[in-house]
mmCIF file of C-alpha atoms and ligand atoms in Angstrom:
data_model
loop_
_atom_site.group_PDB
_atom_site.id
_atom_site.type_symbol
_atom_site.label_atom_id
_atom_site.label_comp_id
_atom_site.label_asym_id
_atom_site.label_seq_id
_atom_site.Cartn_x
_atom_site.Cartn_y
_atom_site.Cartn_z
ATOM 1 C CA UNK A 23 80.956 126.327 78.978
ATOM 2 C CA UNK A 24 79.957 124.260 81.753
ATOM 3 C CA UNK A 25 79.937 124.997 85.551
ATOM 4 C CA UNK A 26 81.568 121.701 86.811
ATOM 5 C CA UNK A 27 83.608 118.259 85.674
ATOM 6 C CA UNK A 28 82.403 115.689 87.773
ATOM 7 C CA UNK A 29 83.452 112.068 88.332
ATOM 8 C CA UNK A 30 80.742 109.876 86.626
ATOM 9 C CA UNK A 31 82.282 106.048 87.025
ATOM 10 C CA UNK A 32 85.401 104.559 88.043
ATOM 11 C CA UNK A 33 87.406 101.778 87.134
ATOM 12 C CA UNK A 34 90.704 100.096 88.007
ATOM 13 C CA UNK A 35 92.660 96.969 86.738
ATOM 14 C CA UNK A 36 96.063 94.844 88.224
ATOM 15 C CA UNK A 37 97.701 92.543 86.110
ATOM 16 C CA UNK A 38 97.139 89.071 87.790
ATOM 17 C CA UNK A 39 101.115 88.016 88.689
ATOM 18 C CA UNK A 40 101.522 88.958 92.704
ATOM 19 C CA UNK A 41 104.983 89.835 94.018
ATOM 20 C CA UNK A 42 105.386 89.629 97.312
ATOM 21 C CA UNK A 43 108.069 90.927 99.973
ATOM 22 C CA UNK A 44 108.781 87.242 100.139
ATOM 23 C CA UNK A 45 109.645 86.660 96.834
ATOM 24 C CA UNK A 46 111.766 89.958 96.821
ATOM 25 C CA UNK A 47 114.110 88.386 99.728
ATOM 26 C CA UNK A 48 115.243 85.272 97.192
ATOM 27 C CA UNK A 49 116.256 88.247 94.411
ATOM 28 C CA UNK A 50 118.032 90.947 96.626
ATOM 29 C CA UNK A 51 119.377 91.523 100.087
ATOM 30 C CA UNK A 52 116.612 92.541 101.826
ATOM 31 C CA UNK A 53 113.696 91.412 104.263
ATOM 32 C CA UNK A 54 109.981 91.300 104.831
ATOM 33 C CA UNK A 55 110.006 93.060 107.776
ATOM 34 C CA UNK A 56 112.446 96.249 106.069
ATOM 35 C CA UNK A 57 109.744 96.471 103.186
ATOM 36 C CA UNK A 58 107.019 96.158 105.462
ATOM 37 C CA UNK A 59 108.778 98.853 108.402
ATOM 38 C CA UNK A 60 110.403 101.348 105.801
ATOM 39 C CA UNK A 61 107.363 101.308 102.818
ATOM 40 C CA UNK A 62 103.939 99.571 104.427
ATOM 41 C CA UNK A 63 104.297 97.490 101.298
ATOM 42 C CA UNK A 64 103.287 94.053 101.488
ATOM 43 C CA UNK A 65 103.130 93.025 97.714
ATOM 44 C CA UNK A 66 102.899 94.462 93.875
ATOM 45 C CA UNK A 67 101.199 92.964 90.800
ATOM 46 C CA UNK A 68 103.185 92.890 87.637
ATOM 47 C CA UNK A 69 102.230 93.035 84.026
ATOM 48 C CA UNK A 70 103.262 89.375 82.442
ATOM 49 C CA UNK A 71 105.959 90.115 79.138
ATOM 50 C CA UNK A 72 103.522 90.072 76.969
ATOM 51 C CA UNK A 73 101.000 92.864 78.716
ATOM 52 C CA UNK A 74 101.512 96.913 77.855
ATOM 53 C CA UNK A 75 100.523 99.712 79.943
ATOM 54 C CA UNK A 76 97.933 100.234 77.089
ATOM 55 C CA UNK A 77 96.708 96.242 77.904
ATOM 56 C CA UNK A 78 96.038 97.268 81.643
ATOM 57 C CA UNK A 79 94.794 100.755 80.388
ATOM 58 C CA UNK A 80 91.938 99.522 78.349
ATOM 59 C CA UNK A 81 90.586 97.393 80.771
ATOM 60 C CA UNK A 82 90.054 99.924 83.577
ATOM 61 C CA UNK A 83 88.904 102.568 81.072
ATOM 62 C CA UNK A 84 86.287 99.992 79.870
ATOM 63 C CA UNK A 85 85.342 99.306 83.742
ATOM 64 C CA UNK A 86 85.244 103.258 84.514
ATOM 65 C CA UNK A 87 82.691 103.799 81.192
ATOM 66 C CA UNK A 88 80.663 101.007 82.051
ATOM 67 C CA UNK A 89 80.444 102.429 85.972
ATOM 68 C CA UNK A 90 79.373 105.799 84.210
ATOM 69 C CA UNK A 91 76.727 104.363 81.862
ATOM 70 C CA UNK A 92 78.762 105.779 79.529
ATOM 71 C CA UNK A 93 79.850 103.847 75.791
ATOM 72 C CA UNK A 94 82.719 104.896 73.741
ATOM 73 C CA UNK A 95 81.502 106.918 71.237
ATOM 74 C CA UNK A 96 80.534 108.796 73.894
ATOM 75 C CA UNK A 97 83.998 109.885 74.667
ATOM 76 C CA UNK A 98 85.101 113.636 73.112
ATOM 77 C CA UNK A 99 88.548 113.387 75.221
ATOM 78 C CA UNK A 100 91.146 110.600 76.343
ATOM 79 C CA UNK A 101 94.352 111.553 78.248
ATOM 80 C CA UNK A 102 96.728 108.756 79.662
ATOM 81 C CA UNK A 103 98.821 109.540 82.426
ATOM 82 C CA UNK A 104 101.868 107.314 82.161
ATOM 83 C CA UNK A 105 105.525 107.658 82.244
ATOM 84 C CA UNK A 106 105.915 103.783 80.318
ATOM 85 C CA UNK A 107 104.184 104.456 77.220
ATOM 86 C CA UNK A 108 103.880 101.169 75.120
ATOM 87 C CA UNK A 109 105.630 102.995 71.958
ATOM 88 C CA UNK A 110 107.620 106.180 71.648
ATOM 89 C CA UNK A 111 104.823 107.674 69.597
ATOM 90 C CA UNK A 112 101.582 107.338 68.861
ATOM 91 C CA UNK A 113 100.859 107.958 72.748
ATOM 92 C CA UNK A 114 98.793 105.342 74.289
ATOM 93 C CA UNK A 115 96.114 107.578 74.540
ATOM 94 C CA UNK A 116 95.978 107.336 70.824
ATOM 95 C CA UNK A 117 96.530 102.998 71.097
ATOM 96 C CA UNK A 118 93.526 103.227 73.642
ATOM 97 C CA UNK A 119 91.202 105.186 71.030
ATOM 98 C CA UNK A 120 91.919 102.500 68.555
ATOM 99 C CA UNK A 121 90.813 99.938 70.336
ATOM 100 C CA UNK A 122 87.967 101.650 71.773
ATOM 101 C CA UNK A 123 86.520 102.807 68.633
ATOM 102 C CA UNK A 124 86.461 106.139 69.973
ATOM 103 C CA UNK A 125 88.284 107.372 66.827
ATOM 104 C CA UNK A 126 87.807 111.745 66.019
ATOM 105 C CA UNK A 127 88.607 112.937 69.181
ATOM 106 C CA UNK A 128 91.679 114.400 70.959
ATOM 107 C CA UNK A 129 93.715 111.554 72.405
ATOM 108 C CA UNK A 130 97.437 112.402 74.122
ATOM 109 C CA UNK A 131 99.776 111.058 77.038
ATOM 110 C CA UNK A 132 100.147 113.184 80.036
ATOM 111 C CA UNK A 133 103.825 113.063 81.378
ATOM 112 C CA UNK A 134 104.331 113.853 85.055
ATOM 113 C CA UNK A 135 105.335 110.080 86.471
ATOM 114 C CA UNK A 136 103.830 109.561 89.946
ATOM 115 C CA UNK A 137 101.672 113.270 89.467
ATOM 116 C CA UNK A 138 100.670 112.094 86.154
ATOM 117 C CA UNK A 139 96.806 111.174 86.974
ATOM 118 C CA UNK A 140 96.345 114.434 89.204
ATOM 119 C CA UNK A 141 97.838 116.615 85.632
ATOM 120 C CA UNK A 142 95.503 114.777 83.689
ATOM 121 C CA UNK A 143 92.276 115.233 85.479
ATOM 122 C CA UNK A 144 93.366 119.186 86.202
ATOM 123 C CA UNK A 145 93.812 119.477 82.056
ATOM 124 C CA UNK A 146 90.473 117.660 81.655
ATOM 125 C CA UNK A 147 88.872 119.412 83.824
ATOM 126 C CA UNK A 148 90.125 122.561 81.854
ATOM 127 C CA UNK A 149 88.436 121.066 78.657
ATOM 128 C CA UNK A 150 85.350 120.477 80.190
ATOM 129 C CA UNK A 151 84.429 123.758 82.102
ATOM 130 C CA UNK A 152 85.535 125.844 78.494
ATOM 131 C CA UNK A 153 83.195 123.579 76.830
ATOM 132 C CA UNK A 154 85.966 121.817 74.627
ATOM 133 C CA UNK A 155 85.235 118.331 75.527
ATOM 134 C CA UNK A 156 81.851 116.768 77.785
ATOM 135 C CA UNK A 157 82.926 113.141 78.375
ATOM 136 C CA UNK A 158 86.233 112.983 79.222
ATOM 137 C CA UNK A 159 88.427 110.041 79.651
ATOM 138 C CA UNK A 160 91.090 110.297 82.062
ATOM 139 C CA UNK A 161 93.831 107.482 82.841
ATOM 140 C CA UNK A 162 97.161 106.810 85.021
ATOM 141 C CA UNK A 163 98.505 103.403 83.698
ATOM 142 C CA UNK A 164 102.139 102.016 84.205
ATOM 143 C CA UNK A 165 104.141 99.281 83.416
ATOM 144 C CA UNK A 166 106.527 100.401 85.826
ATOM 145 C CA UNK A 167 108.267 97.112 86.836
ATOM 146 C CA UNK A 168 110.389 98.017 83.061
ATOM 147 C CA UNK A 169 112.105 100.709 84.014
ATOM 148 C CA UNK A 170 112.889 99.211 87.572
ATOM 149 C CA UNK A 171 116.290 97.749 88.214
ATOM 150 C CA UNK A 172 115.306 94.635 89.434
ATOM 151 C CA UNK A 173 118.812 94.255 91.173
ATOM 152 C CA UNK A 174 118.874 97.287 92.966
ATOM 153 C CA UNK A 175 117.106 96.834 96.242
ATOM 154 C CA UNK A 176 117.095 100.445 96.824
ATOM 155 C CA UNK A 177 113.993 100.948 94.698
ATOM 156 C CA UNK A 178 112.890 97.297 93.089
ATOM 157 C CA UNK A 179 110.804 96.408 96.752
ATOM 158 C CA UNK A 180 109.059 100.002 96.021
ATOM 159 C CA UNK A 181 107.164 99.691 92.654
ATOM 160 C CA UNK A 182 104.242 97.812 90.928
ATOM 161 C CA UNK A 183 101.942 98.316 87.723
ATOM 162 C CA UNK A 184 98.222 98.995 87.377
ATOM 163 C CA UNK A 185 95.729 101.325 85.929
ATOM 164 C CA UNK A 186 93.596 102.999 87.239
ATOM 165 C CA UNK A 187 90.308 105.771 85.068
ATOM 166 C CA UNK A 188 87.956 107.981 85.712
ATOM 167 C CA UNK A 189 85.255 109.175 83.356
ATOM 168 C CA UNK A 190 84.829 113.416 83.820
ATOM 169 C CA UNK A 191 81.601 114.817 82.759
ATOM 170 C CA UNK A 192 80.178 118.443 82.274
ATOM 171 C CA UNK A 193 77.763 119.038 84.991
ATOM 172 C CA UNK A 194 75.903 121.252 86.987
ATOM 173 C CA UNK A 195 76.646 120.754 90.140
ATOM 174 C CA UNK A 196 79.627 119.973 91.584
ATOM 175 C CA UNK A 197 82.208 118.032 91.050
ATOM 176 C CA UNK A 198 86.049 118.784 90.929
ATOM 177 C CA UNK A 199 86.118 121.996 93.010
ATOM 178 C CA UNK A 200 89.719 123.242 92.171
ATOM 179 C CA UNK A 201 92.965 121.367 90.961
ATOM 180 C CA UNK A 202 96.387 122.722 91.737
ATOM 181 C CA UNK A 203 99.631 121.420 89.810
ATOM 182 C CA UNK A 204 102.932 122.731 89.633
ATOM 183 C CA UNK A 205 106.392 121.517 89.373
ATOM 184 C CA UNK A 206 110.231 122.054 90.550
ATOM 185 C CA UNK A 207 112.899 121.036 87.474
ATOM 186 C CA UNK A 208 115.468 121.614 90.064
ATOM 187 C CA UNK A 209 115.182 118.480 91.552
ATOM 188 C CA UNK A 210 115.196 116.218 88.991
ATOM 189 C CA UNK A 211 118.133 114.160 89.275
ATOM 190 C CA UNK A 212 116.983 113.254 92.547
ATOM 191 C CA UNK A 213 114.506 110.607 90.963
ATOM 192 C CA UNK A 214 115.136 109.880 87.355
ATOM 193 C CA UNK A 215 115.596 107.358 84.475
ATOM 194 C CA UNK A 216 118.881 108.710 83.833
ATOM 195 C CA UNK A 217 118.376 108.141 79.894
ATOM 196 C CA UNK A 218 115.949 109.118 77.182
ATOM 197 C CA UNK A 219 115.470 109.110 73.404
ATOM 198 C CA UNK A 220 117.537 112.685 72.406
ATOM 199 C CA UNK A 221 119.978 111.722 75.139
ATOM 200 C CA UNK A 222 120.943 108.382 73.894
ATOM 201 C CA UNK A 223 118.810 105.924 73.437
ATOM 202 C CA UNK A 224 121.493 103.173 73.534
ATOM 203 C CA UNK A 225 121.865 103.430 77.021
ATOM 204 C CA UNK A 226 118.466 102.090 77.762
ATOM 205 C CA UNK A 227 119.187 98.431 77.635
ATOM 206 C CA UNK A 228 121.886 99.610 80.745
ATOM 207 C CA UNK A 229 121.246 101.115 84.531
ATOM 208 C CA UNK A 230 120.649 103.921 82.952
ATOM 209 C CA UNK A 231 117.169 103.215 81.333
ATOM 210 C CA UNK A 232 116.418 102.374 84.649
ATOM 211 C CA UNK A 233 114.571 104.326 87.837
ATOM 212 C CA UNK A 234 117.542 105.352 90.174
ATOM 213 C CA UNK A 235 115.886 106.941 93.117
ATOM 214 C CA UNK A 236 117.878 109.395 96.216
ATOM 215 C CA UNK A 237 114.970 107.805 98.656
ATOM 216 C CA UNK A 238 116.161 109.940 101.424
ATOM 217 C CA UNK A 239 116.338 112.922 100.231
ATOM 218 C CA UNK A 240 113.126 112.747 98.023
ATOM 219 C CA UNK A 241 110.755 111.191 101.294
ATOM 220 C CA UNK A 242 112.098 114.576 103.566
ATOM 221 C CA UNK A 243 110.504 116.698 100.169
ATOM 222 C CA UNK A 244 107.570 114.805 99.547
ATOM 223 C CA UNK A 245 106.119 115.092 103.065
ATOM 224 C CA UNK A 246 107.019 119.153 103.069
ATOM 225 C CA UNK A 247 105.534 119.703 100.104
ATOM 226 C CA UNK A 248 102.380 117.536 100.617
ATOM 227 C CA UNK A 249 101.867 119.485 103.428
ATOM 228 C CA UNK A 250 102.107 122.918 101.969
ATOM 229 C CA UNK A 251 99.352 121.401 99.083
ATOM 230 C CA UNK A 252 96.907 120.460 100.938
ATOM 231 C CA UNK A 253 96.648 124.003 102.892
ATOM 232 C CA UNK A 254 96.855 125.535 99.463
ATOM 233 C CA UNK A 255 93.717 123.402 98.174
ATOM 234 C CA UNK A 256 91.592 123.683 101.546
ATOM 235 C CA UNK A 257 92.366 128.050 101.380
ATOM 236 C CA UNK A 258 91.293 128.433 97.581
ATOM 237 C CA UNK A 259 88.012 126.651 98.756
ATOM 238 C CA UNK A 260 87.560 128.272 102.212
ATOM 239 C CA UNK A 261 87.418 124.659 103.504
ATOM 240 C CA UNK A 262 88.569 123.925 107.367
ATOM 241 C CA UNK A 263 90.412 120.326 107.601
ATOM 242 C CA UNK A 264 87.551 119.101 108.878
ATOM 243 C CA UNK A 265 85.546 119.284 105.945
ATOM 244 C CA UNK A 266 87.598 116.265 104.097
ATOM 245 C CA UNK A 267 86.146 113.152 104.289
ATOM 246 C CA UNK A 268 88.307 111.364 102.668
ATOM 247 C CA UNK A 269 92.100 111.667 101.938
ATOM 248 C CA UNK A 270 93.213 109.740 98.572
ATOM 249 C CA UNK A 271 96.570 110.373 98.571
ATOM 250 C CA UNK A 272 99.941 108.616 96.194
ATOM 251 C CA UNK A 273 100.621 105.524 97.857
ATOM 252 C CA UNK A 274 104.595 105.868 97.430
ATOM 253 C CA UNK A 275 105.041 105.109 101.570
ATOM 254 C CA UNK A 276 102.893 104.407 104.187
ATOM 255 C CA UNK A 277 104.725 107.124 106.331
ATOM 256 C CA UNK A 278 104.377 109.725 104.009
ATOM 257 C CA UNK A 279 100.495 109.267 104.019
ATOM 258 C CA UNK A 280 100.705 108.726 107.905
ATOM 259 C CA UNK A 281 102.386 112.523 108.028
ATOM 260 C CA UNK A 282 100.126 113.833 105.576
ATOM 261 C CA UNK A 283 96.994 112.697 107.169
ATOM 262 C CA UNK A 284 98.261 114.116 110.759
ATOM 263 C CA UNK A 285 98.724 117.432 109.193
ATOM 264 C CA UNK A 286 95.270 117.126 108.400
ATOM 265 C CA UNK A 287 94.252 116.083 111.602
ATOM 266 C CA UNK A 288 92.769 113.265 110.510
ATOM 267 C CA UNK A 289 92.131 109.847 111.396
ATOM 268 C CA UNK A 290 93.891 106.814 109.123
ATOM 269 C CA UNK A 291 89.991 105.361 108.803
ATOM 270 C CA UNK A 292 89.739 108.477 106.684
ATOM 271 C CA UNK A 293 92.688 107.792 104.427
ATOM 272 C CA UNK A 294 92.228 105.440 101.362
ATOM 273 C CA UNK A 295 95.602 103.099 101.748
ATOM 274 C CA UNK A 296 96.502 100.408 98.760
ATOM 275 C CA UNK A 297 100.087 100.850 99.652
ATOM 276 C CA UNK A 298 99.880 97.770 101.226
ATOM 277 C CA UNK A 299 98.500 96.083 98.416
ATOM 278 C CA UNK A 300 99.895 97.900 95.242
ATOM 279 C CA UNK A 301 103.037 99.219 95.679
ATOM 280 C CA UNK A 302 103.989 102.441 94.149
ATOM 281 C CA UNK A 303 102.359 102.212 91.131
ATOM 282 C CA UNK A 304 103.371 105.757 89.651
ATOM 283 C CA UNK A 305 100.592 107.372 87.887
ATOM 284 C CA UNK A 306 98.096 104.920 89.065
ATOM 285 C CA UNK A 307 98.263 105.104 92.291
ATOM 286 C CA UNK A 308 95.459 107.625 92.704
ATOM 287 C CA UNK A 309 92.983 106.550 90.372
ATOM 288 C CA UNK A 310 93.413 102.714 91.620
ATOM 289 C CA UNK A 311 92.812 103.390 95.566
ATOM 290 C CA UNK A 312 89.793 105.626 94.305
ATOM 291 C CA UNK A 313 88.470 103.165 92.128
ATOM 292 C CA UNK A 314 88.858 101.097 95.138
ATOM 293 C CA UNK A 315 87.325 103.210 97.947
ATOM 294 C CA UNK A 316 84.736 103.743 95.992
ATOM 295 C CA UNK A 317 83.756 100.081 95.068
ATOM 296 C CA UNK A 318 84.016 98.733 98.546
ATOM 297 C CA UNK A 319 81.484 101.504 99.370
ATOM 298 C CA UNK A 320 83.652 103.543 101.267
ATOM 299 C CA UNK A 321 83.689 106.805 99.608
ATOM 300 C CA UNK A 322 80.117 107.982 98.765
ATOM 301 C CA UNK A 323 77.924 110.708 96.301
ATOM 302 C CA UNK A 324 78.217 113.906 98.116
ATOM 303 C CA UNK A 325 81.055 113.228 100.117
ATOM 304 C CA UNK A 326 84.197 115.995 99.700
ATOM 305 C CA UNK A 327 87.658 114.031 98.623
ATOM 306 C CA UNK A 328 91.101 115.409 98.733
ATOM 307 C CA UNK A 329 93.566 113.590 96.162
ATOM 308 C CA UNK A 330 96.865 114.106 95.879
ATOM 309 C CA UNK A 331 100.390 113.265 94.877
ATOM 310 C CA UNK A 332 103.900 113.681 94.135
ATOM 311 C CA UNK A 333 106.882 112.293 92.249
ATOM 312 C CA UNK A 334 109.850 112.674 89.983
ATOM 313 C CA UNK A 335 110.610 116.346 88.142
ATOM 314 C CA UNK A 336 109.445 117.101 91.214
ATOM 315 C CA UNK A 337 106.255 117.598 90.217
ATOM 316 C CA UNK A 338 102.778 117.520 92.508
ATOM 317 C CA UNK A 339 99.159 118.067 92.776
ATOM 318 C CA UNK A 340 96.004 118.099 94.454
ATOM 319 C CA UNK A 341 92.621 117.246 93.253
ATOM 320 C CA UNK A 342 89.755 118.464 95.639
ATOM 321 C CA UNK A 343 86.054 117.289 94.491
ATOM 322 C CA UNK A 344 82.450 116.577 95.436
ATOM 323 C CA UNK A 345 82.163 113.048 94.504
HETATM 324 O O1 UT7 B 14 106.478 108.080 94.133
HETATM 325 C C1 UT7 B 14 107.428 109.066 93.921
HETATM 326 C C2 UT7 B 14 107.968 109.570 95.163
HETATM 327 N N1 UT7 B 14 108.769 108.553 95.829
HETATM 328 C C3 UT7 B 14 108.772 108.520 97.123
HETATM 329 O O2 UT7 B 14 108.040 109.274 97.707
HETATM 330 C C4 UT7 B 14 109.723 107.605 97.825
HETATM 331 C C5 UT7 B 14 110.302 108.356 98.981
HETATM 332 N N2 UT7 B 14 111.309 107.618 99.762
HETATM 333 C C6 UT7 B 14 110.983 106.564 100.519
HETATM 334 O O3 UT7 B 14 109.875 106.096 100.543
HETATM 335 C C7 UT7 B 14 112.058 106.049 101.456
HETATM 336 O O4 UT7 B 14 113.133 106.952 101.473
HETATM 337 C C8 UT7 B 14 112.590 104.639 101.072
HETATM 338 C C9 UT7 B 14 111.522 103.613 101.385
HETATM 339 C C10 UT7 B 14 112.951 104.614 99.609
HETATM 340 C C11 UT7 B 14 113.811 104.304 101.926
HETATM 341 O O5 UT7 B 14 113.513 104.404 103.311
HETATM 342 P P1 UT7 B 14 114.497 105.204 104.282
HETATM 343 O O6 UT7 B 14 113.963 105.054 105.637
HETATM 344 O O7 UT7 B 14 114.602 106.598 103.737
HETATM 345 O O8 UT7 B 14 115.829 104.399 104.147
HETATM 346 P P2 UT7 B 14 117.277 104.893 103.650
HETATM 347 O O9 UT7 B 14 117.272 105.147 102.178
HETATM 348 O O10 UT7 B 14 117.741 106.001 104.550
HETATM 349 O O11 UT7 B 14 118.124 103.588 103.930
HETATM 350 C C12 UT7 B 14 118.297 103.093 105.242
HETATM 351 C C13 UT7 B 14 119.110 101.798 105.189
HETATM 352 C C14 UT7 B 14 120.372 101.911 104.339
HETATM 353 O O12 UT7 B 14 121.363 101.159 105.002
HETATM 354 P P3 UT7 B 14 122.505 101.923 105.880
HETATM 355 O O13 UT7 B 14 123.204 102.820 104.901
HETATM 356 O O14 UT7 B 14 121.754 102.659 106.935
HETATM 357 O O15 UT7 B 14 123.316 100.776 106.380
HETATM 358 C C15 UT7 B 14 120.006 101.176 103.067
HETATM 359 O O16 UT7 B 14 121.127 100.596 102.438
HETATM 360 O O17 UT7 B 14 118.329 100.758 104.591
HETATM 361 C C16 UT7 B 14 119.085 100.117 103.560
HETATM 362 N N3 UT7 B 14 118.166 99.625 102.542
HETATM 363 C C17 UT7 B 14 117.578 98.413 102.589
HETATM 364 N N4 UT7 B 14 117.678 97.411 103.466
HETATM 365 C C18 UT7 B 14 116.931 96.292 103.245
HETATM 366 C C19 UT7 B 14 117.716 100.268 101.430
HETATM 367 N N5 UT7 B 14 116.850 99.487 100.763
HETATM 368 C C20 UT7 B 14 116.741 98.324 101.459
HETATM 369 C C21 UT7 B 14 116.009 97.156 101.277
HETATM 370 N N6 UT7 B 14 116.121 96.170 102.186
HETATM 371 N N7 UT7 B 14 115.168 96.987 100.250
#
């Protein structure tokens, strides 16, 4: 048993092709300023043909374990959040143990698309405080540009890929203070890949094995919900809004950040935004703008972070730690 799971290095990794809003207007009817008005999006990487999730995986892993001090035998746990797994099965988790050499322990794929990382980290944190695992690996990674329609300009402008790791250690102090997941089935045809293997796996070279998205309806959710989270993560820790110091939130839309961080009275200088930068990268949204807060020297040792997301199923989360 172990009193806390704490954050011991971080790492992050973007494939090296840039997309920008500019580029987007020669494939689909739409413009700069839309993207930029509607989203805060300026560009996306995304992963050349011949790079898998598990590709941009292993290098942020590597980055986080090296920011830890940690090496890979180390490593008694590795979860992958991603919803575009390289194969069907093994997970990646288990493709990323191969090629770490990190071979004997568990090793499985988290699925809860853009709430993937925040599931992840809650389960290993689970591990760690019953004493099942001490050095946990913990991962969102997408390829997402393959399940994005690339002709529908309803969703293609929204979406990039990255990774983005964390390495969670037992500890003694604090740490992850509380995690909070949970989930709402009855929503999910409002953001879906419409097809899947049991369902009919021929449709997946069609629109169907591709992200189809009721924007709307899903943004006037997300901001709701995000809302209610982050009053149910600052009550189960007796914390007053004013106690954050930093806000890493899913960078799905700049105005669904902006709302969050007003309900939380706080100012954008607060907030860690890639948006801009990134895109919605799904699962990796939250572990990339952490890896990058924290690199620029932003968010510090001791300071208290609230993370948190939301996406298709619906599912969401919240994170609240010591860092
Ligand atoms: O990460 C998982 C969770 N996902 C999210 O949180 C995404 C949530 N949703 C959103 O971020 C926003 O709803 C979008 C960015 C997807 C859309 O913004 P919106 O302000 O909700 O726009 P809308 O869907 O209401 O569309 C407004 C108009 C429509 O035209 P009409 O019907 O008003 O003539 C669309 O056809 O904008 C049009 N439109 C576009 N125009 C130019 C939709 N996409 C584009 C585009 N370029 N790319």
């Amino acid at each position: 048993m172990s009193d806390y799971a704490r954050i011991t290095g971080t790492g992050s990794f973007l494939p090296e092709k840039v997309l920008t809003n500019q580029d987007l207007e020669r494939m689909v009817d739409t413009s700069d300023k839309w993207i930029s008005e509607r989203t805060g999006i300026k560009k996306r990487h995304i992963a050349s043909d011949d790079e898998t999730t598990c590709d941009l995986a292993e290098v942020a892993a590597r980055r986080a374990l090296e920011a830890a001090g940690r090496v890979p035998a180390e490593v008694d746990l590795i979860i992958i959040a991603t919803t575009t797994p390289d194969k069907i099965f093994p997970s990646t988790a288990c493709l990323l143990q191969a090629r770490l050499g990190a071979q004997g322990c568990p090793a499985f794929d988290v699925q809860a698309v853009c709430t993937g990382f925040i599931y992840a980290l809650g389960i290993a944190e689970k591990f760690i405080r019953s004493g099942s695992a001490h050095c946990a690996l913990v991962i969102g990674a997408e390829a997402f540009s393959r399940i994005v329609d690339w002709s529908d300009r309803s969703t293609c402008v929204l979406f990039g890929d990255g990774a983005g790791a964390v390495v969670l250690e037992a500890s003694d102090e604090p740490g992850l203070l509380s995690t909070h997941l949970h989930a709402d089935g009855r929503y999910q045809h409002l953001l879906h890949v419409p097809c899947g293997v049991s369902d009919g796996l021929e449709k997946l070279a069609g629109k169907e094995g591709k992200v189809q998205m009721r924007g709307n309806e899903v943004f006037r959710v997300a901001v709701n919900t995000l809302g209610r989270i982050v009053d149910e993560t600052l009550e189960a820790n007796g914390l007053q809004h004013s106690d954050i110091d930093w806000l890493v939130p899913h960078q799905a839309n700049i105005r669904i950040i902006q709302a969050t961080a007003r309900k939380l009275g706080m100012n954008m200088e607060r907030v860690v935004v890639t948006v801009d930068q990134h895109g919605n990268t799904s699962a990796a949204s939250v572990p990339l703008a952490l890896d990058t807060a924290v690199r620029d020297g932003r968010i510090r040792r001791g300071e208290t972070v609230l993370m948190e997301a939301f996406g298709g199923g619906f599912t969401w989360g919240s994170a609240i730690m010591r860092f």
